[in-house]
Coordinates of C-alpha atoms in Angstrom, one line a residue:
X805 CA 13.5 -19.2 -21.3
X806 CA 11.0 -21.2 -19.4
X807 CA 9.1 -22.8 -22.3
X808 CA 11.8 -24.2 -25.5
X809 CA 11.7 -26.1 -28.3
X810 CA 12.9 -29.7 -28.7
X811 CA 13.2 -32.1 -31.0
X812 CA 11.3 -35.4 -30.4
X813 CA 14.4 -37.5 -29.6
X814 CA 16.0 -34.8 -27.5
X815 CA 12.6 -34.7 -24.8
X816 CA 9.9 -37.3 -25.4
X817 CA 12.1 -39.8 -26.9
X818 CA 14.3 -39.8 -23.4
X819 CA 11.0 -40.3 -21.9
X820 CA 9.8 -43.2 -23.6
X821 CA 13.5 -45.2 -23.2
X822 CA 13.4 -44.3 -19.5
X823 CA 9.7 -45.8 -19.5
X824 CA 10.9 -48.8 -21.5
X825 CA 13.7 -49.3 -18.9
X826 CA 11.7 -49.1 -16.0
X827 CA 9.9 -51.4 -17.4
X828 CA 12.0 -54.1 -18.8
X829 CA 11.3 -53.6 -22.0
X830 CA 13.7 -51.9 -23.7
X831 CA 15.6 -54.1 -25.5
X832 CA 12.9 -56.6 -26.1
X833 CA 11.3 -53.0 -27.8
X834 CA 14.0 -52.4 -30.0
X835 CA 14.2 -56.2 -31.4
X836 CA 10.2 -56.6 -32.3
X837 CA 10.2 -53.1 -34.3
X838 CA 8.7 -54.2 -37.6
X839 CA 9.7 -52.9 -41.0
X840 CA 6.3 -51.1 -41.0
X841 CA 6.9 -49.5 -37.6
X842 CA 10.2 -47.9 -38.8
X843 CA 8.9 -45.1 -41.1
X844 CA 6.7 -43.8 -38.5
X845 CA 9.0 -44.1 -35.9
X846 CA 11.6 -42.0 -38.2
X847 CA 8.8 -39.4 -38.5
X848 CA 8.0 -39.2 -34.9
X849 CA 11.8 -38.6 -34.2
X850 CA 12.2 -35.7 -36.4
X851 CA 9.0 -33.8 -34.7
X852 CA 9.9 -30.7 -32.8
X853 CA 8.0 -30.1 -29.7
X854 CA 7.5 -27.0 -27.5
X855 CA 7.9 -27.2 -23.9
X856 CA 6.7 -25.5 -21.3
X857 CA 7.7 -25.4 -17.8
X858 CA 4.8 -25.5 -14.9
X859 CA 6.9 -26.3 -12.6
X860 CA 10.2 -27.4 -11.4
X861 CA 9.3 -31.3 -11.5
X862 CA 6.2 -30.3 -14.0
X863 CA 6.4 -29.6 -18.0
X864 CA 3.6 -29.8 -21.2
X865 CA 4.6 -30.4 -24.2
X866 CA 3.1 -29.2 -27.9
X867 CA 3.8 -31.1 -31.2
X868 CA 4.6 -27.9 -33.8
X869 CA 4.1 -27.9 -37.4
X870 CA 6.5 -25.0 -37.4
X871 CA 8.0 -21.8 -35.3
X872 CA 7.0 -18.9 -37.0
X873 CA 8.5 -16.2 -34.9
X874 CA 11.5 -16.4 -32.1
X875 CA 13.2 -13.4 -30.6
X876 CA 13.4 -10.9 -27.5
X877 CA 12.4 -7.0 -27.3
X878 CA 13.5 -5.2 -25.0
X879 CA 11.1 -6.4 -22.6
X880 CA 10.0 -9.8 -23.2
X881 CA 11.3 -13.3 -24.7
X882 CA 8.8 -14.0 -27.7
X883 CA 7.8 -16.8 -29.6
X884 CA 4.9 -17.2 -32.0
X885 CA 4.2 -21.2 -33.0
X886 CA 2.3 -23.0 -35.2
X887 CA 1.2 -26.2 -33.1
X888 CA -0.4 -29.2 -34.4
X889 CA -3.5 -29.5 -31.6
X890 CA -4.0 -25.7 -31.4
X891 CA -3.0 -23.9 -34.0
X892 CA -1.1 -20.7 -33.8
X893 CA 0.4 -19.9 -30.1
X894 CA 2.0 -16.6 -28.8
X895 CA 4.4 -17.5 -26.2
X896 CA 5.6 -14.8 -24.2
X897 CA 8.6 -15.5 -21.2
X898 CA 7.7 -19.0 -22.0
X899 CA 4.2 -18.9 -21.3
X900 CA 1.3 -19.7 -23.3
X901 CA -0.6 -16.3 -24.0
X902 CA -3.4 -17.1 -26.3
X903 CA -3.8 -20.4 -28.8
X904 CA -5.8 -20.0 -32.2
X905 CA -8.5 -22.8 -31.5
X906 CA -9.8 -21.3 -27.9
X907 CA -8.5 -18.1 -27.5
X908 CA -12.2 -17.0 -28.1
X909 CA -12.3 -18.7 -24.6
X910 CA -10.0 -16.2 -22.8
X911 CA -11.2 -12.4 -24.5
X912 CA -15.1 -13.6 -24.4
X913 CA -14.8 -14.6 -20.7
X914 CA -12.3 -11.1 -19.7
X915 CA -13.9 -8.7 -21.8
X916 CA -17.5 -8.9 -22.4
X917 CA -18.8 -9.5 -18.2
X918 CA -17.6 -6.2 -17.9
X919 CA -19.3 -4.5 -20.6
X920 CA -22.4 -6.4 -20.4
X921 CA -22.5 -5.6 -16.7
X922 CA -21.9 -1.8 -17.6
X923 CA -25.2 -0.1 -18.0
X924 CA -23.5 1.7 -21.1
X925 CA -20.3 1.0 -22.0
X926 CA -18.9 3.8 -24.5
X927 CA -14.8 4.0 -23.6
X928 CA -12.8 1.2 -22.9
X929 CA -9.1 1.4 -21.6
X930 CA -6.8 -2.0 -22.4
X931 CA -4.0 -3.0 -20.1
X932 CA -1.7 -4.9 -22.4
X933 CA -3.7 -6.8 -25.3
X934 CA -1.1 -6.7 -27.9
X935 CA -2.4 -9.6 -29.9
X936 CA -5.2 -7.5 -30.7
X937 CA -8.4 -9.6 -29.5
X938 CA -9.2 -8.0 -26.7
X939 CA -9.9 -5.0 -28.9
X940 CA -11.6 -6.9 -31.3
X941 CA -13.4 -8.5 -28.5
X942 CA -14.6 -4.7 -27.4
X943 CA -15.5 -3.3 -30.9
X944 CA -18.2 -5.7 -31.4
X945 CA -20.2 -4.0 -28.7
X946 CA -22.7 -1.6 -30.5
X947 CA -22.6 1.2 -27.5
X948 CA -18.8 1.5 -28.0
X949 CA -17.3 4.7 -29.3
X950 CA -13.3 4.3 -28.2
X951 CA -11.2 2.3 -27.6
X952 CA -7.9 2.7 -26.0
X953 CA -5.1 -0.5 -26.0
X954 CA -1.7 0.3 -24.7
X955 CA 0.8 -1.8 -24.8
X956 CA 4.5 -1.8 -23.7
X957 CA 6.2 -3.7 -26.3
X958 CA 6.0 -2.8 -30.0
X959 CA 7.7 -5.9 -31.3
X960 CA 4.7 -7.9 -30.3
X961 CA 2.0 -5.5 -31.4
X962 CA 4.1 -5.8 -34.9
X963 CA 3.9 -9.3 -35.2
X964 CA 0.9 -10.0 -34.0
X965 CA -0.6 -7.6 -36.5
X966 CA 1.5 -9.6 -39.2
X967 CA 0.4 -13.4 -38.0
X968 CA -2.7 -12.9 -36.8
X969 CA -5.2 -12.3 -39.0
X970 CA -8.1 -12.7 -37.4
X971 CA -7.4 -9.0 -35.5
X972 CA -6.8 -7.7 -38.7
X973 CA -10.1 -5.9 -38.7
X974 CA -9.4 -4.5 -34.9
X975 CA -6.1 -3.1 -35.8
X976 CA -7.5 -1.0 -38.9
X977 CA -10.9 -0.1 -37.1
X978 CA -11.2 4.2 -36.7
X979 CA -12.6 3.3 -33.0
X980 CA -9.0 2.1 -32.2
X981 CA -6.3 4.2 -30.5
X982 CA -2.9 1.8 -30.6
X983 CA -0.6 3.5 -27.9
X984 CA 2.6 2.1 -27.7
X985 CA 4.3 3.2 -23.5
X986 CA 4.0 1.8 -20.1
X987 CA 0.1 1.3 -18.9
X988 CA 0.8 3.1 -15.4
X989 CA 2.3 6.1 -17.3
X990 CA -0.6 6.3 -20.0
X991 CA -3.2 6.4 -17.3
X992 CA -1.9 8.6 -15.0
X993 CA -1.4 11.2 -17.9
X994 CA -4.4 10.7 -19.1
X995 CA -7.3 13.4 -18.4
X996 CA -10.0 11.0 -19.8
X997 CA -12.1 8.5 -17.3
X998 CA -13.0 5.5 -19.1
X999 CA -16.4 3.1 -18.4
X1000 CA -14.2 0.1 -18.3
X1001 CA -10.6 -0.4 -17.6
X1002 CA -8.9 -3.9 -18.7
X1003 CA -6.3 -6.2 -17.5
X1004 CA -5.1 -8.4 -20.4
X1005 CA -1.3 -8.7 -19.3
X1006 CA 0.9 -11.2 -19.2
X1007 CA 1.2 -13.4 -15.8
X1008 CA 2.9 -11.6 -12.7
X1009 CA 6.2 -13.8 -13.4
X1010 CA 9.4 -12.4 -11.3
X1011 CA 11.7 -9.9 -13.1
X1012 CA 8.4 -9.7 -15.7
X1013 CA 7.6 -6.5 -16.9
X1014 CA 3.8 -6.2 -15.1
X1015 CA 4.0 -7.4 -12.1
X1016 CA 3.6 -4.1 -10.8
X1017 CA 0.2 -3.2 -12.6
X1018 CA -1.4 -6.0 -10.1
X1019 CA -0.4 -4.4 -6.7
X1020 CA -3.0 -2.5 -4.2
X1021 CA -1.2 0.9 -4.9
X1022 CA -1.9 0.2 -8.9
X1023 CA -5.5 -0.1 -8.4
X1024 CA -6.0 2.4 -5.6
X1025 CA -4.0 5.0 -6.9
X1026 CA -4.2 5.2 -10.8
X1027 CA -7.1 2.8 -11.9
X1028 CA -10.0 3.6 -9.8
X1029 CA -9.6 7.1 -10.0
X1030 CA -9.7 6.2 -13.7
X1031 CA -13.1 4.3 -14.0
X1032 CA -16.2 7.2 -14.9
X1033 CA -18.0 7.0 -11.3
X1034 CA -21.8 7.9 -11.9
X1035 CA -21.7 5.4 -14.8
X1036 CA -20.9 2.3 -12.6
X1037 CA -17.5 2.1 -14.0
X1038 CA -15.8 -1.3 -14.3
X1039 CA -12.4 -2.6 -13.8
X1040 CA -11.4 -6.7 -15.0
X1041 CA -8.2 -8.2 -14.8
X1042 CA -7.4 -11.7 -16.0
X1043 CA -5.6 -13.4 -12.4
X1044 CA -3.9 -16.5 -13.6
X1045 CA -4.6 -19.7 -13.2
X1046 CA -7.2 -20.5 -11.0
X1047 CA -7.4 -24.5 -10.5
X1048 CA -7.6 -26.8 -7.8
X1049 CA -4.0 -26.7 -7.3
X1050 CA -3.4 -23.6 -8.8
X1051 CA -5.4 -21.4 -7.8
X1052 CA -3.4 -19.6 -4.6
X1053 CA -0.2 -18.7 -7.3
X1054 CA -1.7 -15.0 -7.8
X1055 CA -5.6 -15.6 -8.4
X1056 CA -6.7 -15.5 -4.3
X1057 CA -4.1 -12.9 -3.7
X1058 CA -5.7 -10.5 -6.5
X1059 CA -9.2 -11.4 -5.6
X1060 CA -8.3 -10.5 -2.0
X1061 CA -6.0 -7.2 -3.4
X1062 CA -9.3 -5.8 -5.6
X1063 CA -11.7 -6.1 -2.3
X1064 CA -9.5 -3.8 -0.5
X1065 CA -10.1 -1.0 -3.3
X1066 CA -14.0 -1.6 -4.5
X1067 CA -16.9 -2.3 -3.2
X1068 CA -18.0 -5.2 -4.8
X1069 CA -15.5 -7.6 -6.7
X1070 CA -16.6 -10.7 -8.5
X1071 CA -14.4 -13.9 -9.1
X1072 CA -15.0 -16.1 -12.4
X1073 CA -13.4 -18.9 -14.0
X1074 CA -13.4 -21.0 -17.2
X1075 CA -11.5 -23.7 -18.9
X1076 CA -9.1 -23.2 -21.3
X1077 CA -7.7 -26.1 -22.9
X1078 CA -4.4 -25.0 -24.3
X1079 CA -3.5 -23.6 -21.1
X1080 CA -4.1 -27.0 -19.1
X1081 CA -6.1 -25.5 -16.4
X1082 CA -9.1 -24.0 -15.3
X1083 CA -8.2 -19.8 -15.5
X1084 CA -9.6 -17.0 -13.7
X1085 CA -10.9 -13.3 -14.1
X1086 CA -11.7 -11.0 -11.5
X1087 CA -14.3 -7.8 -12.1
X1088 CA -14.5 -4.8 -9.6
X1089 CA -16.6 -1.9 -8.9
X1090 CA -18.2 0.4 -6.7
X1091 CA -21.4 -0.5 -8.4
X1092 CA -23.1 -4.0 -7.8
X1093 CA -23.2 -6.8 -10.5
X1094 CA -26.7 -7.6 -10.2
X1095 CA -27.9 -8.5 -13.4
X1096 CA -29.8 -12.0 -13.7
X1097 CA -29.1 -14.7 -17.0
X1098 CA -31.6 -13.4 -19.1
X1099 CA -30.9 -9.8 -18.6
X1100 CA -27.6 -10.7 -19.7
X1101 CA -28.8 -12.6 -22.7
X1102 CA -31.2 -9.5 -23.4
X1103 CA -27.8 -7.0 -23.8
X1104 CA -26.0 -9.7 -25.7
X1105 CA -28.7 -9.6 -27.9
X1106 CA -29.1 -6.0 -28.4
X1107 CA -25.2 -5.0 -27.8
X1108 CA -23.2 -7.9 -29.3
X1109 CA -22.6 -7.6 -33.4
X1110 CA -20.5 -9.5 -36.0
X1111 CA -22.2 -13.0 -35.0
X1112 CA -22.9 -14.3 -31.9
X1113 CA -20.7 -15.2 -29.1
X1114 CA -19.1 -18.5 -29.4
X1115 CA -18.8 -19.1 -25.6
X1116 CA -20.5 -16.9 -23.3
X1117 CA -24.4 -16.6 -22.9
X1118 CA -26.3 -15.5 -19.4
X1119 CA -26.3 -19.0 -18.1
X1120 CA -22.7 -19.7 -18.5
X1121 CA -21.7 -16.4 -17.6
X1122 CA -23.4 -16.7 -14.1
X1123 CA -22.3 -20.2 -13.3
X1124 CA -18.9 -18.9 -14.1
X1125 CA -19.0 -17.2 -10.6
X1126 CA -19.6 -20.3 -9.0
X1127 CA -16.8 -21.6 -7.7
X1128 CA -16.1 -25.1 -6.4
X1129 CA -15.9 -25.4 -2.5
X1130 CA -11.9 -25.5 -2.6
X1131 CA -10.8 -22.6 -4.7
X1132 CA -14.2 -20.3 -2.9
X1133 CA -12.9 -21.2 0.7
X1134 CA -9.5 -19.9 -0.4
X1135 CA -10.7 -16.7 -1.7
X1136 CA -12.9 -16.5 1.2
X1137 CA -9.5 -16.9 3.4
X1138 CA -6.9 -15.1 1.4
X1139 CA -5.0 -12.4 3.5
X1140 CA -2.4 -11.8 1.2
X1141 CA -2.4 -8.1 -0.6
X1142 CA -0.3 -7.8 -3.6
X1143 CA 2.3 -4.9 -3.1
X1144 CA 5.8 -4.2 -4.8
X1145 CA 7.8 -5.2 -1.9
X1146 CA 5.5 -8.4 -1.6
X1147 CA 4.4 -9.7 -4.7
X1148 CA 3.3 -12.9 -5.5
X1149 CA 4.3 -14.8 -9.0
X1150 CA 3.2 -17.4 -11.4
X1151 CA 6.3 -20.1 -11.8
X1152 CA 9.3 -18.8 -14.3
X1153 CA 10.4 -15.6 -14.8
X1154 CA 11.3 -12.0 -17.1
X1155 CA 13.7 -11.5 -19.5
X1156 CA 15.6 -9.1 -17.0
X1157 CA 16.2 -12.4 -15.2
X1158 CA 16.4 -15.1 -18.0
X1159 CA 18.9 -13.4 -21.1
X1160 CA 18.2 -14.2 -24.2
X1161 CA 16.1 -16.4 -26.3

């Protein structure tokens, strides 16, 4: 598993003697620890931290209150953590998915451009979402009338529906059709079109189990057909992380992947503090997104119920798009097209590669 959890003394603690040593202060350190010191010291030692692994030579670390949830379905290696800067954490393959305090960051920014930008949003297919506040993202739009999360792993849909209360409310609404099956099979049996199709899975990691549902053939083949056409259907898919340094992992490549199928595709980003980097969402269509700041501000007004929107408003929305000269040079000169046989991936990988938790 790429992300784990440690006990003070077994990560940080090794960090702060090598520090000491390179330094010339470690044994000097130990000698001037004061009576008063010690207690908090002790404390420090026994805190557990979780880890996760960015890259080979790069790691975060999380100070937890408590682990709350650790196992493996048959899909994914899952962990649900109560962390002392962000609250409540789902971790899948050992990647943060969502943290209490700013998950509001992630759903507002991936599901409400899309239905804002829809003239009349009424059906609403979700990719993934198992957490449950993407849908509870969607219901609070007045003009919706169905909604339709499927998600491949039922473990996770369970526990989130335990642990997370704040979805409560999604999970029991009438206007909520919980399918439990593979995303790609649900759509392509499915006989309805819907007025916006979302992406809320889990990074493209390698030997993941969605990796797929971000390639050309995916979007050409089952989505689009999908999307209601004379409505100016819309498809959004969250696309990873999208920083500086980041940003060519997967997010140029799906940018680049979605112009190949639509007409008009429109790159946005935000940042999201528990994830350490700025992230990015990408909306396609057929039909242009040409709405100004206040007409956006005019629909959250009249759409939007249950309290207004804690992040987005027409001004931030639009300066979302606007990316900084780096990461819109590379989307302007991305070749790359996501296939099966050439895939790109965010650093780590699946359970079908990693065993168990």
């Amino acid at each position: 598993m790429v992300g784990a959890v440690h006990d003070y003394v077994g990560v940080v603690g090794e960090l702060n003697g090598l520090e000491m040593t390179m330094n010339g202060y470690e044994s000097r350190a130990m000698t001037t620890t004061t009576k008063q010191q010690q207690p908090r010291r002790e404390e420090e030692e026994r805190q557990q931290w979780y880890e996760e692994e960015i890259d080979d030579d790069l790691k975060l670390c999380y100070a937890l209150n408590s682990v709350l949830h650790r196992g493996a379905s048959k899909y994914q290696e899952i962990a649900l953590i109560d962390t002392k800067h962000f609250g409540k954490a789902l971790i899948i393959d050992g990647k943060m998915q969502s943290a209490e305090v700013d998950e509001f960051i992630y759903h507002e920014s991936l599901i409400h451009p899309p239905l804002l930008f829809h003239p009349n949003p009424k059906t609403v297919f979700i990719m993934g979402g198992g957490e449950g506040s993407a849908a509870r993202e969607a219901l609070r739009h007045r003009t919706v009338e169905r909604v339709v999360m499927c998600d491949i792993d039922q473990e996770v849909v369970d526990f989130c529906r335990t642990y997370l209360s704040a979805n409560r409310g999604a999970f029991a609404s009438d206007r909520l059709c919980l399918l439990i099956n593979d995303a790609r099979a649900e759509l392509e049996k499915s006989r309805e079109k819907f007025d916006v199709i979302v992406g809320d899975l889990a990074d493209p990691v390698e030997d993941g189990p969605c990796y797929q549902l971000y390639t050309k053939s995916f979007y050409q083949q089952v989505v689009k057909p999908k999307l209601s056409g004379g409505g100016g259907g819309i498809f959004v898919t969250q696309a990873g992380p999208a920083g500086v340094l980041t940003h060519r992992e997967v997010f140029s490549s799906i940018y680049n992947t979605l112009r190949q199928v639509f007409k008009y595709v429109k790159a946005y980003t935000a940042h999201v503090p528990s994830f350490a980097d700025t992230w990015g969402w990408v909306m396609a269509s057929d039909h242009p997104f040409n709405l100004t700041a206040q007409q956006i501000d005019e629909r959250i007004r009249e759409r939007v119920v249950e309290g207004e929107l804690a992040y987005l408003s027409g001004d931030s929305l639009i300066a979302s798009t606007t990316l900084n000269k780096s990461v819109h040079q590379s989307l302007l000169e991305e070749t790359h097209v996501y296939t099966e046989d050439d895939a790109r991936f965010v650093h780590g990988h699946g359970r079908a590669r990693g065993g168990g938790a």
